[in-house]
PDB file of C-alpha atoms in Angstrom:
ATOM      1  CA  MET T   1    -138.083 -57.719 -80.237  1.00 67.00           C
ATOM      2  CA  ALA T   2    -136.415 -59.875 -77.599  1.00 91.00           C
ATOM      3  CA  ARG T   3    -136.343 -63.634 -78.062  1.00 95.00           C
ATOM      4  CA  ALA T   4    -138.547 -64.167 -74.980  1.00 96.00           C
ATOM      5  CA  ASP T   5    -141.199 -61.753 -76.260  1.00 96.00           C
ATOM      6  CA  ALA T   6    -141.185 -63.368 -79.696  1.00 97.00           C
ATOM      7  CA  ALA T   7    -141.517 -66.875 -78.216  1.00 97.00           C
ATOM      8  CA  ALA T   8    -144.449 -65.799 -76.024  1.00 98.00           C
ATOM      9  CA  ARG T   9    -146.182 -64.111 -78.959  1.00 98.00           C
ATOM     10  CA  GLU T  10    -145.667 -67.181 -81.156  1.00 98.00           C
ATOM     11  CA  LEU T  11    -147.164 -69.469 -78.503  1.00 98.00           C
ATOM     12  CA  LEU T  12    -150.233 -67.255 -78.102  1.00 98.00           C
ATOM     13  CA  THR T  13    -150.681 -67.051 -81.871  1.00 98.00           C
ATOM     14  CA  ARG T  14    -150.226 -70.805 -82.261  1.00 98.00           C
ATOM     15  CA  PHE T  15    -153.154 -71.469 -79.926  1.00 98.00           C
ATOM     16  CA  GLY T  16    -155.295 -68.489 -80.996  1.00 98.00           C
ATOM     17  CA  ILE T  17    -155.264 -66.677 -77.654  1.00 97.00           C
ATOM     18  CA  GLU T  18    -156.326 -63.067 -78.086  1.00 96.00           C
ATOM     19  CA  GLN T  19    -158.065 -62.119 -74.819  1.00 97.00           C
ATOM     20  CA  PRO T  20    -156.933 -61.995 -71.204  1.00 97.00           C
ATOM     21  CA  PRO T  21    -156.537 -63.772 -68.938  1.00 98.00           C
ATOM     22  CA  VAL T  22    -154.070 -66.179 -70.513  1.00 98.00           C
ATOM     23  CA  ASN T  23    -154.223 -69.616 -68.883  1.00 98.00           C
ATOM     24  CA  PRO T  24    -150.632 -70.921 -68.614  1.00 98.00           C
ATOM     25  CA  VAL T  25    -151.756 -74.327 -67.298  1.00 98.00           C
ATOM     26  CA  LEU T  26    -153.935 -74.849 -70.364  1.00 98.00           C
ATOM     27  CA  LEU T  27    -151.014 -73.849 -72.594  1.00 98.00           C
ATOM     28  CA  ALA T  28    -148.780 -76.332 -70.769  1.00 98.00           C
ATOM     29  CA  GLU T  29    -151.353 -79.067 -71.337  1.00 97.00           C
ATOM     30  CA  LYS T  30    -151.535 -78.178 -75.051  1.00 98.00           C
ATOM     31  CA  LEU T  31    -147.734 -78.619 -75.134  1.00 97.00           C
ATOM     32  CA  ASP T  32    -148.050 -82.036 -73.427  1.00 97.00           C
ATOM     33  CA  VAL T  33    -146.532 -80.734 -70.207  1.00 97.00           C
ATOM     34  CA  LEU T  34    -147.967 -82.074 -66.963  1.00 97.00           C
ATOM     35  CA  VAL T  35    -148.493 -79.390 -64.292  1.00 98.00           C
ATOM     36  CA  VAL T  36    -148.379 -80.719 -60.744  1.00 97.00           C
ATOM     37  CA  HIS T  37    -149.222 -78.605 -57.698  1.00 97.00           C
ATOM     38  CA  GLN T  38    -147.291 -79.880 -54.711  1.00 95.00           C
ATOM     39  CA  GLU T  39    -145.877 -78.888 -51.373  1.00 93.00           C
ATOM     40  CA  MET T  40    -142.429 -77.316 -51.658  1.00 89.00           C
ATOM     41  CA  LYS T  41    -140.161 -75.260 -49.464  1.00 89.00           C
ATOM     42  CA  ASP T  42    -141.497 -71.727 -49.225  1.00 88.00           C
ATOM     43  CA  ASP T  43    -138.520 -70.279 -51.120  1.00 89.00           C
ATOM     44  CA  VAL T  44    -139.183 -72.578 -54.105  1.00 90.00           C
ATOM     45  CA  SER T  45    -141.919 -71.449 -56.500  1.00 92.00           C
ATOM     46  CA  GLY T  46    -141.640 -74.264 -58.988  1.00 91.00           C
ATOM     47  CA  MET T  47    -139.486 -76.374 -61.224  1.00 91.00           C
ATOM     48  CA  LEU T  48    -139.337 -77.869 -64.678  1.00 91.00           C
ATOM     49  CA  LEU T  49    -138.276 -81.475 -65.194  1.00 90.00           C
ATOM     50  CA  ARG T  50    -137.413 -82.851 -68.603  1.00 88.00           C
ATOM     51  CA  ARG T  51    -136.511 -86.449 -69.194  1.00 85.00           C
ATOM     52  CA  ASP T  52    -136.728 -87.925 -72.664  1.00 83.00           C
ATOM     53  CA  GLU T  53    -140.218 -86.946 -73.857  1.00 85.00           C
ATOM     54  CA  GLN T  54    -141.617 -86.399 -70.341  1.00 91.00           C
ATOM     55  CA  ARG T  55    -142.003 -82.806 -69.184  1.00 93.00           C
ATOM     56  CA  VAL T  56    -143.386 -81.832 -65.813  1.00 94.00           C
ATOM     57  CA  ILE T  57    -143.827 -78.433 -64.187  1.00 95.00           C
ATOM     58  CA  GLY T  58    -144.025 -78.579 -60.415  1.00 94.00           C
ATOM     59  CA  VAL T  59    -145.693 -75.617 -58.707  1.00 95.00           C
ATOM     60  CA  ASN T  60    -145.670 -74.704 -55.027  1.00 95.00           C
ATOM     61  CA  GLU T  61    -149.287 -75.251 -53.969  1.00 97.00           C
ATOM     62  CA  ASN T  62    -148.856 -72.937 -50.983  1.00 96.00           C
ATOM     63  CA  HIS T  63    -148.150 -69.839 -53.065  1.00 96.00           C
ATOM     64  CA  ALA T  64    -150.810 -67.359 -54.131  1.00 96.00           C
ATOM     65  CA  PRO T  65    -152.709 -68.281 -57.315  1.00 97.00           C
ATOM     66  CA  THR T  66    -151.234 -65.297 -59.190  1.00 97.00           C
ATOM     67  CA  ARG T  67    -147.731 -66.428 -58.261  1.00 96.00           C
ATOM     68  CA  GLN T  68    -148.526 -69.994 -59.338  1.00 97.00           C
ATOM     69  CA  ARG T  69    -149.683 -68.683 -62.735  1.00 98.00           C
ATOM     70  CA  PHE T  70    -146.474 -66.676 -63.147  1.00 97.00           C
ATOM     71  CA  THR T  71    -144.427 -69.716 -62.117  1.00 95.00           C
ATOM     72  CA  VAL T  72    -146.065 -71.950 -64.735  1.00 97.00           C
ATOM     73  CA  ALA T  73    -145.487 -69.259 -67.381  1.00 97.00           C
ATOM     74  CA  HIS T  74    -141.877 -68.853 -66.209  1.00 95.00           C
ATOM     75  CA  GLU T  75    -141.248 -72.597 -66.481  1.00 94.00           C
ATOM     76  CA  LEU T  76    -142.804 -72.655 -69.950  1.00 97.00           C
ATOM     77  CA  GLY T  77    -140.254 -69.979 -70.822  1.00 96.00           C
ATOM     78  CA  HIS T  78    -137.459 -72.285 -69.705  1.00 93.00           C
ATOM     79  CA  LEU T  79    -138.973 -75.139 -71.688  1.00 94.00           C
ATOM     80  CA  LEU T  80    -139.148 -73.148 -74.899  1.00 95.00           C
ATOM     81  CA  LEU T  81    -135.960 -71.110 -74.536  1.00 94.00           C
ATOM     82  CA  HIS T  82    -133.386 -73.083 -72.500  1.00 90.00           C
ATOM     83  CA  ARG T  83    -131.830 -76.517 -72.372  1.00 81.00           C
ATOM     84  CA  GLY T  84    -131.871 -76.746 -68.575  1.00 72.00           C
ATOM     85  CA  ARG T  85    -129.181 -77.942 -66.226  1.00 66.00           C
ATOM     86  CA  PRO T  86    -128.392 -81.620 -65.815  1.00 58.00           C
ATOM     87  CA  LEU T  87    -129.424 -83.315 -62.594  1.00 53.00           C
ATOM     88  CA  ILE T  88    -128.127 -86.802 -62.059  1.00 46.00           C
ATOM     89  CA  LEU T  89    -130.662 -89.181 -60.543  1.00 45.00           C
ATOM     90  CA  ASP T  90    -130.987 -92.794 -61.638  1.00 43.00           C
ATOM     91  CA  THR T  91    -131.015 -91.418 -65.170  1.00 45.00           C
ATOM     92  CA  GLN T  92    -129.937 -88.074 -66.506  1.00 46.00           C
ATOM     93  CA  THR T  93    -132.699 -85.491 -66.154  1.00 50.00           C
ATOM     94  CA  ARG T  94    -132.645 -81.757 -66.875  1.00 53.00           C
ATOM     95  CA  VAL T  95    -134.227 -79.398 -64.371  1.00 56.00           C
ATOM     96  CA  ASN T  96    -134.884 -75.691 -63.983  1.00 58.00           C
ATOM     97  CA  LEU T  97    -135.697 -74.636 -60.432  1.00 60.00           C
ATOM     98  CA  ARG T  98    -137.497 -71.357 -59.645  1.00 54.00           C
ATOM     99  CA  ASN T  99    -136.509 -70.217 -56.179  1.00 53.00           C
ATOM    100  CA  THR T 100    -135.702 -67.019 -54.288  1.00 55.00           C
ATOM    101  CA  VAL T 101    -132.421 -66.565 -56.167  1.00 53.00           C
ATOM    102  CA  SER T 102    -134.031 -67.020 -59.586  1.00 51.00           C
ATOM    103  CA  SER T 103    -136.822 -64.593 -58.773  1.00 52.00           C
ATOM    104  CA  MET T 104    -134.173 -61.877 -58.181  1.00 55.00           C
ATOM    105  CA  ALA T 105    -133.360 -62.277 -61.889  1.00 54.00           C
ATOM    106  CA  THR T 106    -129.587 -62.064 -61.759  1.00 64.00           C
ATOM    107  CA  ASP T 107    -129.015 -65.030 -64.093  1.00 85.00           C
ATOM    108  CA  ARG T 108    -129.517 -64.515 -67.870  1.00 90.00           C
ATOM    109  CA  GLU T 109    -131.813 -67.534 -68.231  1.00 90.00           C
ATOM    110  CA  GLU T 110    -133.904 -66.451 -65.236  1.00 91.00           C
ATOM    111  CA  ILE T 111    -134.226 -62.922 -66.599  1.00 92.00           C
ATOM    112  CA  GLU T 112    -135.303 -64.332 -69.949  1.00 95.00           C
ATOM    113  CA  ALA T 113    -137.816 -66.754 -68.375  1.00 94.00           C
ATOM    114  CA  ASN T 114    -139.286 -63.897 -66.303  1.00 94.00           C
ATOM    115  CA  ARG T 115    -139.558 -61.764 -69.434  1.00 96.00           C
ATOM    116  CA  PHE T 116    -141.270 -64.640 -71.273  1.00 97.00           C
ATOM    117  CA  ALA T 117    -143.745 -65.101 -68.391  1.00 97.00           C
ATOM    118  CA  ALA T 118    -144.633 -61.408 -68.357  1.00 97.00           C
ATOM    119  CA  ALA T 119    -145.051 -61.342 -72.152  1.00 98.00           C
ATOM    120  CA  LEU T 120    -147.179 -64.496 -72.046  1.00 98.00           C
ATOM    121  CA  LEU T 121    -149.500 -63.435 -69.214  1.00 98.00           C
ATOM    122  CA  ALA T 122    -149.725 -59.775 -70.254  1.00 98.00           C
ATOM    123  CA  PRO T 123    -148.979 -59.560 -73.974  1.00 98.00           C
ATOM    124  CA  GLU T 124    -148.124 -56.044 -75.062  1.00 97.00           C
ATOM    125  CA  ALA T 125    -150.968 -55.724 -77.591  1.00 97.00           C
ATOM    126  CA  MET T 126    -153.562 -56.926 -75.069  1.00 98.00           C
ATOM    127  CA  VAL T 127    -152.225 -54.639 -72.342  1.00 98.00           C
ATOM    128  CA  ARG T 128    -152.223 -51.592 -74.597  1.00 98.00           C
ATOM    129  CA  ARG T 129    -155.757 -52.393 -75.771  1.00 97.00           C
ATOM    130  CA  GLU T 130    -157.007 -52.740 -72.172  1.00 97.00           C
ATOM    131  CA  VAL T 131    -155.260 -49.532 -71.060  1.00 97.00           C
ATOM    132  CA  ARG T 132    -157.324 -47.640 -73.654  1.00 96.00           C
ATOM    133  CA  THR T 133    -160.594 -49.031 -72.230  1.00 95.00           C
ATOM    134  CA  VAL T 134    -159.951 -48.723 -68.484  1.00 93.00           C
ATOM    135  CA  HIS T 135    -161.143 -45.670 -66.574  1.00 92.00           C
ATOM    136  CA  PHE T 136    -158.671 -44.715 -63.857  1.00 92.00           C
ATOM    137  CA  GLN T 137    -157.652 -41.708 -61.795  1.00 92.00           C
ATOM    138  CA  ALA T 138    -154.176 -42.779 -60.713  1.00 93.00           C
ATOM    139  CA  VAL T 139    -151.532 -45.320 -61.679  1.00 94.00           C
ATOM    140  CA  ASP T 140    -152.513 -47.481 -58.697  1.00 95.00           C
ATOM    141  CA  ASP T 141    -156.068 -47.693 -60.087  1.00 96.00           C
ATOM    142  CA  LEU T 142    -154.765 -48.723 -63.502  1.00 97.00           C
ATOM    143  CA  VAL T 143    -152.459 -51.351 -62.022  1.00 97.00           C
ATOM    144  CA  GLU T 144    -155.198 -52.787 -59.821  1.00 97.00           C
ATOM    145  CA  GLN T 145    -157.728 -53.050 -62.637  1.00 97.00           C
ATOM    146  CA  LEU T 146    -155.275 -54.590 -65.097  1.00 98.00           C
ATOM    147  CA  ALA T 147    -153.887 -56.998 -62.487  1.00 98.00           C
ATOM    148  CA  THR T 148    -157.430 -58.252 -61.923  1.00 98.00           C
ATOM    149  CA  LYS T 149    -158.175 -58.486 -65.660  1.00 98.00           C
ATOM    150  CA  PHE T 150    -154.927 -60.378 -66.429  1.00 98.00           C
ATOM    151  CA  GLU T 151    -154.994 -62.408 -63.173  1.00 98.00           C
ATOM    152  CA  MET T 152    -151.558 -61.204 -62.106  1.00 97.00           C
ATOM    153  CA  SER T 153    -150.244 -59.741 -58.906  1.00 96.00           C
ATOM    154  CA  GLN T 154    -150.296 -55.960 -58.745  1.00 96.00           C
ATOM    155  CA  THR T 155    -146.515 -55.977 -58.415  1.00 95.00           C
ATOM    156  CA  ALA T 156    -146.065 -58.062 -61.577  1.00 95.00           C
ATOM    157  CA  MET T 157    -148.513 -55.863 -63.475  1.00 97.00           C
ATOM    158  CA  TYR T 158    -146.816 -52.678 -62.300  1.00 96.00           C
ATOM    159  CA  TYR T 159    -143.461 -53.950 -63.587  1.00 95.00           C
ATOM    160  CA  ARG T 160    -145.043 -55.043 -66.870  1.00 97.00           C
ATOM    161  CA  LEU T 161    -146.514 -51.565 -67.369  1.00 97.00           C
ATOM    162  CA  LEU T 162    -143.183 -50.020 -66.406  1.00 96.00           C
ATOM    163  CA  ASN T 163    -141.268 -52.232 -68.850  1.00 95.00           C
ATOM    164  CA  LEU T 164    -143.727 -51.409 -71.632  1.00 96.00           C
ATOM    165  CA  GLY T 165    -143.267 -47.685 -70.966  1.00 95.00           C
ATOM    166  CA  ILE T 166    -146.943 -47.210 -70.069  1.00 96.00           C
ATOM    167  CA  VAL T 167    -146.135 -45.938 -66.589  1.00 93.00           C
ATOM    168  CA  SER T 168    -142.940 -44.355 -65.313  1.00 89.00           C
ATOM    169  CA  ASP T 169    -140.882 -45.101 -62.245  1.00 80.00           C
ATOM    170  CA  PRO T 170    -141.688 -42.514 -59.562  1.00 73.00           C
ATOM    171  CA  ASN T 171    -138.094 -42.671 -58.225  1.00 63.00           C
TER     172      ASN T 171
END
């Protein structure tokens, strides 16, 4: 099991979360992380700031709610898995920024944070359990129903199902 998957599973187990939808903001609060919704450039989804014991996740308030949820989960992944990059202000602060480049997942830490977010919002055991209970005629029906149940975008859910081997790539 990948480190990101294990970290997501451990967090869910730690707080006794067994049913969808997983609330990443509530998990952040339980970890003493402040989540702030604010205006940001459209190509920035969110960021994680760490300074001493203070931890803040900033989320682009103009993005769709499903994207905001994924962003919070993604930033929690950075918090739990990565040190962050230094940003020099008046004092040294570490920051992870989620923008258009990071969402393309070409950087190892971004790939890992995306994997953590997917595993946190749609844990494999929960997804497999729900797949067995959903009545669907086509993959699009399955994706739509599960996206609603897990409060994710249909695109994110499709990729989660693809990565879990539940659906196959039509290409």
